[in-house]
Amino acid sequence: MKDSRPFLRLKHVTFSYYSVTGETQALEDINFSVQKGSFVVLVGPSGCGKSTILSLISGLIKPVSGDITFYSEDFAAPRIGYMLQHDHLLEWRSVYRNIMLGLEINKIKTAENLAFIDELLEKYHLSNVKDLKPSALSGGMRQRIALIRTLALRPDLLLLDEPFSALDYQTRLSVSKDVYDIIKSEGKTAILVTHDISEAVAMADTVIMLTKPPCSVKGIIPIEFEKYGITRDEVRNSKLFQQYFDEIWGEMKNENTN
Amino acid sequence: MKTQINSSEGQKDYMRKAKLHKIFISFSRVLVFVGFLALWQTASSLKWIDSFYFSSPYAIAKLFVHDIHDMSLLSHIGVTLIESGISFLLIIIFAVIAASFFWFYPSLGKMFEPFLIVLNSLPKSALAPLIIVWLGTGPRTVILCGMSVGIFGCILNLYQAFEQTDAERLKLIETLGGNKLQKYTKVVFPQNIPTFISLAKVNIGLALVGVIIGEFLAGRQGLGYLIIYGSQVFKLDMVILSIVILCVIAMLLYGILNLLNRKVIARWQ
């Protein structure tokens, strides 16, 4: 059962980039909330400011105005994991040492955390590649390793910034499904950014549609395959998938034609 | 996972041809060198050239054996090697410290960049008389001359390489909770180790050039001193022998760094 408590809320968030050529308003009055354990997908045209929203949520940059609030029972700051567009595995480190990067940085290379990494590698059938260099891995496998590296820090919230966009179509389908399964089985809350509507429908519990810059929320659509007894393995072949796709495309096509 | 097949006939044939080509190139190089020595010796023996000015491989070999026996040559080689080694190490240490400092404090980097560009473009031999006035003659001046040739370029290149570190990788460290020092230790420095080795390959040669210039002008010992002394007293065998030894030293130093480069690159990929 999905927990219905709000986990994160963005309220009237605005953001601008400043340069010598002038100010560029990237975000204008962004409002949405994310439930604990849900998988939220942000869709919007390229360059609309989707990644900026993730950077704001992760705290890498600060909003010009508005509030970004996390709600938790123990009032502790949430741990946030961030997966970028490219895997950025460091080629001079073995796969295992790449996964340990976050633990090293946070100085938490404890026996418990190392055992957790081994458990993740074992669980997702990646133990056999842990001593290899990243250059020996395929693109899909590299992204799986990048996800394990993010999960190693046991984040409460996962931010996924178009992590499949650099993959070919077939690999993308299989890796996105694997990533979805891993995130769900670990019970994580996740926000994925993509401009691929079919990917959004296949993975989301909620799709948030964004406008072209300055970006604002155009609409929020709950994706409810489970309500109709459709499993995630079957979604792409269902009529409901096409209906959701058409609904989002209907809203978004004006945003893309510019 | 990527797999490699090493057992097919096509692969074996390719490997055989590649090996043969490598042997052919190595053999050709030896042949060119031996041919050059033979032509030089013949020209000298048959008086096609004046052996007083151009010497001959045999005369040089004889001088080499003689000077090795009385240890004088070895001491000159040793001095040049030590001075070059110290200059090279100081170039590398100062370049790493300065480039790292500029990366941590980019405003300082921007402030100093034009001055480094000017100093790097300056013909370094123009600095030598000043260095002699400041430090007098001797090893300190020679080492400083050795450093002056490469240090400004080395700092500039290393700083520019640090600056060009993939911004997304730095963002990755930030997303994992890292600070600027961790960006440097986990990404900037390790990512630029191949650049660092390439710069070391160039600078070992430049340090040798600088040291020879220093020995020309302010040395009491070393191969540069031998070259200048030999030319002044018309001992051209000595001059050419010193140049040949310099060639061998440059080749050996380059070879050592090339080997290090290959080992590092293999580890880095």
JSON list of C-alpha atoms in Angstrom, two decimals, chain B residues 123-205:
[
{"chain": "B", "resi": 123, "resn": "PRO", "atom": "CA", "xyz": [62.95, 33.16, -24.82]},
{"chain": "B", "resi": 124, "resn": "LYS", "atom": "CA", "xyz": [64.29, 31.71, -21.58]},
{"chain": "B", "resi": 125, "resn": "SER", "atom": "CA", "xyz": [67.96, 32.14, -22.50]},
{"chain": "B", "resi": 126, "resn": "ALA", "atom": "CA", "xyz": [67.27, 35.89, -22.09]},
{"chain": "B", "resi": 127, "resn": "LEU", "atom": "CA", "xyz": [66.76, 35.24, -18.36]},
{"chain": "B", "resi": 128, "resn": "ALA", "atom": "CA", "xyz": [70.09, 33.44, -17.92]},
{"chain": "B", "resi": 129, "resn": "PRO", "atom": "CA", "xyz": [72.33, 36.56, -17.60]},
{"chain": "B", "resi": 130, "resn": "LEU", "atom": "CA", "xyz": [69.98, 37.92, -14.92]},
{"chain": "B", "resi": 131, "resn": "ILE", "atom": "CA", "xyz": [70.09, 34.63, -13.02]},
{"chain": "B", "resi": 132, "resn": "ILE", "atom": "CA", "xyz": [73.90, 34.66, -13.16]},
{"chain": "B", "resi": 133, "resn": "VAL", "atom": "CA", "xyz": [73.95, 38.19, -11.71]},
{"chain": "B", "resi": 134, "resn": "TRP", "atom": "CA", "xyz": [71.55, 37.18, -8.94]},
{"chain": "B", "resi": 135, "resn": "LEU", "atom": "CA", "xyz": [72.98, 33.78, -8.03]},
{"chain": "B", "resi": 136, "resn": "GLY", "atom": "CA", "xyz": [76.49, 33.76, -9.49]},
{"chain": "B", "resi": 137, "resn": "THR", "atom": "CA", "xyz": [77.86, 30.75, -11.36]},
{"chain": "B", "resi": 138, "resn": "GLY", "atom": "CA", "xyz": [77.40, 27.16, -10.23]},
{"chain": "B", "resi": 139, "resn": "PRO", "atom": "CA", "xyz": [74.75, 24.48, -9.84]},
{"chain": "B", "resi": 140, "resn": "ARG", "atom": "CA", "xyz": [72.04, 26.76, -8.36]},
{"chain": "B", "resi": 141, "resn": "THR", "atom": "CA", "xyz": [72.07, 28.94, -11.48]},
{"chain": "B", "resi": 142, "resn": "VAL", "atom": "CA", "xyz": [72.13, 25.89, -13.76]},
{"chain": "B", "resi": 143, "resn": "ILE", "atom": "CA", "xyz": [69.14, 24.34, -11.97]},
{"chain": "B", "resi": 144, "resn": "LEU", "atom": "CA", "xyz": [67.19, 27.61, -12.12]},
{"chain": "B", "resi": 145, "resn": "CYS", "atom": "CA", "xyz": [67.95, 27.86, -15.87]},
{"chain": "B", "resi": 146, "resn": "GLY", "atom": "CA", "xyz": [66.71, 24.27, -16.21]},
{"chain": "B", "resi": 147, "resn": "MET", "atom": "CA", "xyz": [63.48, 25.15, -14.44]},
{"chain": "B", "resi": 148, "resn": "SER", "atom": "CA", "xyz": [62.90, 28.41, -16.30]},
{"chain": "B", "resi": 149, "resn": "VAL", "atom": "CA", "xyz": [62.48, 26.70, -19.68]},
{"chain": "B", "resi": 150, "resn": "GLY", "atom": "CA", "xyz": [59.53, 24.48, -18.73]},
{"chain": "B", "resi": 151, "resn": "ILE", "atom": "CA", "xyz": [57.89, 25.73, -15.56]},
{"chain": "B", "resi": 152, "resn": "PHE", "atom": "CA", "xyz": [55.59, 28.45, -16.91]},
{"chain": "B", "resi": 153, "resn": "GLY", "atom": "CA", "xyz": [54.22, 26.27, -19.71]},
{"chain": "B", "resi": 154, "resn": "CYS", "atom": "CA", "xyz": [53.81, 23.36, -17.32]},
{"chain": "B", "resi": 155, "resn": "ILE", "atom": "CA", "xyz": [51.79, 25.45, -14.82]},
{"chain": "B", "resi": 156, "resn": "LEU", "atom": "CA", "xyz": [49.62, 26.89, -17.62]},
{"chain": "B", "resi": 157, "resn": "ASN", "atom": "CA", "xyz": [48.91, 23.52, -19.25]},
{"chain": "B", "resi": 158, "resn": "LEU", "atom": "CA", "xyz": [48.17, 21.76, -15.96]},
{"chain": "B", "resi": 159, "resn": "TYR", "atom": "CA", "xyz": [45.92, 24.61, -14.78]},
{"chain": "B", "resi": 160, "resn": "GLN", "atom": "CA", "xyz": [44.02, 24.59, -18.09]},
{"chain": "B", "resi": 161, "resn": "ALA", "atom": "CA", "xyz": [43.64, 20.80, -17.86]},
{"chain": "B", "resi": 162, "resn": "PHE", "atom": "CA", "xyz": [42.31, 21.11, -14.28]},
{"chain": "B", "resi": 163, "resn": "GLU", "atom": "CA", "xyz": [39.89, 23.81, -15.43]},
{"chain": "B", "resi": 164, "resn": "GLN", "atom": "CA", "xyz": [38.58, 21.64, -18.25]},
{"chain": "B", "resi": 165, "resn": "THR", "atom": "CA", "xyz": [37.60, 18.79, -15.92]},
{"chain": "B", "resi": 166, "resn": "ASP", "atom": "CA", "xyz": [34.14, 17.52, -16.88]},
{"chain": "B", "resi": 167, "resn": "ALA", "atom": "CA", "xyz": [31.65, 19.73, -15.02]},
{"chain": "B", "resi": 168, "resn": "GLU", "atom": "CA", "xyz": [29.12, 16.88, -14.81]},
{"chain": "B", "resi": 169, "resn": "ARG", "atom": "CA", "xyz": [31.64, 14.72, -12.95]},
{"chain": "B", "resi": 170, "resn": "LEU", "atom": "CA", "xyz": [32.15, 17.54, -10.47]},
{"chain": "B", "resi": 171, "resn": "LYS", "atom": "CA", "xyz": [28.37, 17.75, -10.13]},
{"chain": "B", "resi": 172, "resn": "LEU", "atom": "CA", "xyz": [28.33, 14.01, -9.41]},
{"chain": "B", "resi": 173, "resn": "ILE", "atom": "CA", "xyz": [30.69, 14.53, -6.45]},
{"chain": "B", "resi": 174, "resn": "GLU", "atom": "CA", "xyz": [28.44, 17.36, -5.27]},
{"chain": "B", "resi": 175, "resn": "THR", "atom": "CA", "xyz": [25.35, 15.14, -5.52]},
{"chain": "B", "resi": 176, "resn": "LEU", "atom": "CA", "xyz": [27.17, 12.53, -3.42]},
{"chain": "B", "resi": 177, "resn": "GLY", "atom": "CA", "xyz": [27.73, 15.18, -0.75]},
{"chain": "B", "resi": 178, "resn": "GLY", "atom": "CA", "xyz": [31.33, 16.06, -1.63]},
{"chain": "B", "resi": 179, "resn": "ASN", "atom": "CA", "xyz": [33.09, 19.40, -1.09]},
{"chain": "B", "resi": 180, "resn": "LYS", "atom": "CA", "xyz": [35.68, 21.18, -3.25]},
{"chain": "B", "resi": 181, "resn": "LEU", "atom": "CA", "xyz": [38.61, 19.26, -1.75]},
{"chain": "B", "resi": 182, "resn": "GLN", "atom": "CA", "xyz": [36.87, 15.96, -2.55]},
{"chain": "B", "resi": 183, "resn": "LYS", "atom": "CA", "xyz": [36.13, 17.16, -6.09]},
{"chain": "B", "resi": 184, "resn": "TYR", "atom": "CA", "xyz": [39.87, 17.71, -6.41]},
{"chain": "B", "resi": 185, "resn": "THR", "atom": "CA", "xyz": [41.03, 14.45, -4.83]},
{"chain": "B", "resi": 186, "resn": "LYS", "atom": "CA", "xyz": [38.36, 12.18, -6.34]},
{"chain": "B", "resi": 187, "resn": "VAL", "atom": "CA", "xyz": [38.04, 13.66, -9.85]},
{"chain": "B", "resi": 188, "resn": "VAL", "atom": "CA", "xyz": [40.22, 16.62, -10.85]},
{"chain": "B", "resi": 189, "resn": "PHE", "atom": "CA", "xyz": [43.62, 15.20, -9.91]},
{"chain": "B", "resi": 190, "resn": "PRO", "atom": "CA", "xyz": [43.10, 11.54, -10.88]},
{"chain": "B", "resi": 191, "resn": "GLN", "atom": "CA", "xyz": [41.38, 12.48, -14.15]},
{"chain": "B", "resi": 192, "resn": "ASN", "atom": "CA", "xyz": [44.37, 14.60, -15.13]},
{"chain": "B", "resi": 193, "resn": "ILE", "atom": "CA", "xyz": [47.10, 12.10, -14.31]},
{"chain": "B", "resi": 194, "resn": "PRO", "atom": "CA", "xyz": [47.50, 11.15, -18.02]},
{"chain": "B", "resi": 195, "resn": "THR", "atom": "CA", "xyz": [47.87, 14.89, -18.83]},
{"chain": "B", "resi": 196, "resn": "PHE", "atom": "CA", "xyz": [50.37, 15.14, -16.01]},
{"chain": "B", "resi": 197, "resn": "ILE", "atom": "CA", "xyz": [52.45, 12.26, -17.43]},
{"chain": "B", "resi": 198, "resn": "SER", "atom": "CA", "xyz": [52.34, 13.85, -20.93]},
{"chain": "B", "resi": 199, "resn": "LEU", "atom": "CA", "xyz": [53.57, 17.13, -19.45]},
{"chain": "B", "resi": 200, "resn": "ALA", "atom": "CA", "xyz": [56.30, 15.26, -17.56]},
{"chain": "B", "resi": 201, "resn": "LYS", "atom": "CA", "xyz": [57.41, 13.70, -20.89]},
{"chain": "B", "resi": 202, "resn": "VAL", "atom": "CA", "xyz": [57.76, 17.15, -22.45]},
{"chain": "B", "resi": 203, "resn": "ASN", "atom": "CA", "xyz": [59.33, 18.73, -19.39]},
{"chain": "B", "resi": 204, "resn": "ILE", "atom": "CA", "xyz": [62.05, 16.16, -18.83]},
{"chain": "B", "resi": 205, "resn": "GLY", "atom": "CA", "xyz": [63.39, 17.22, -22.25]}
]
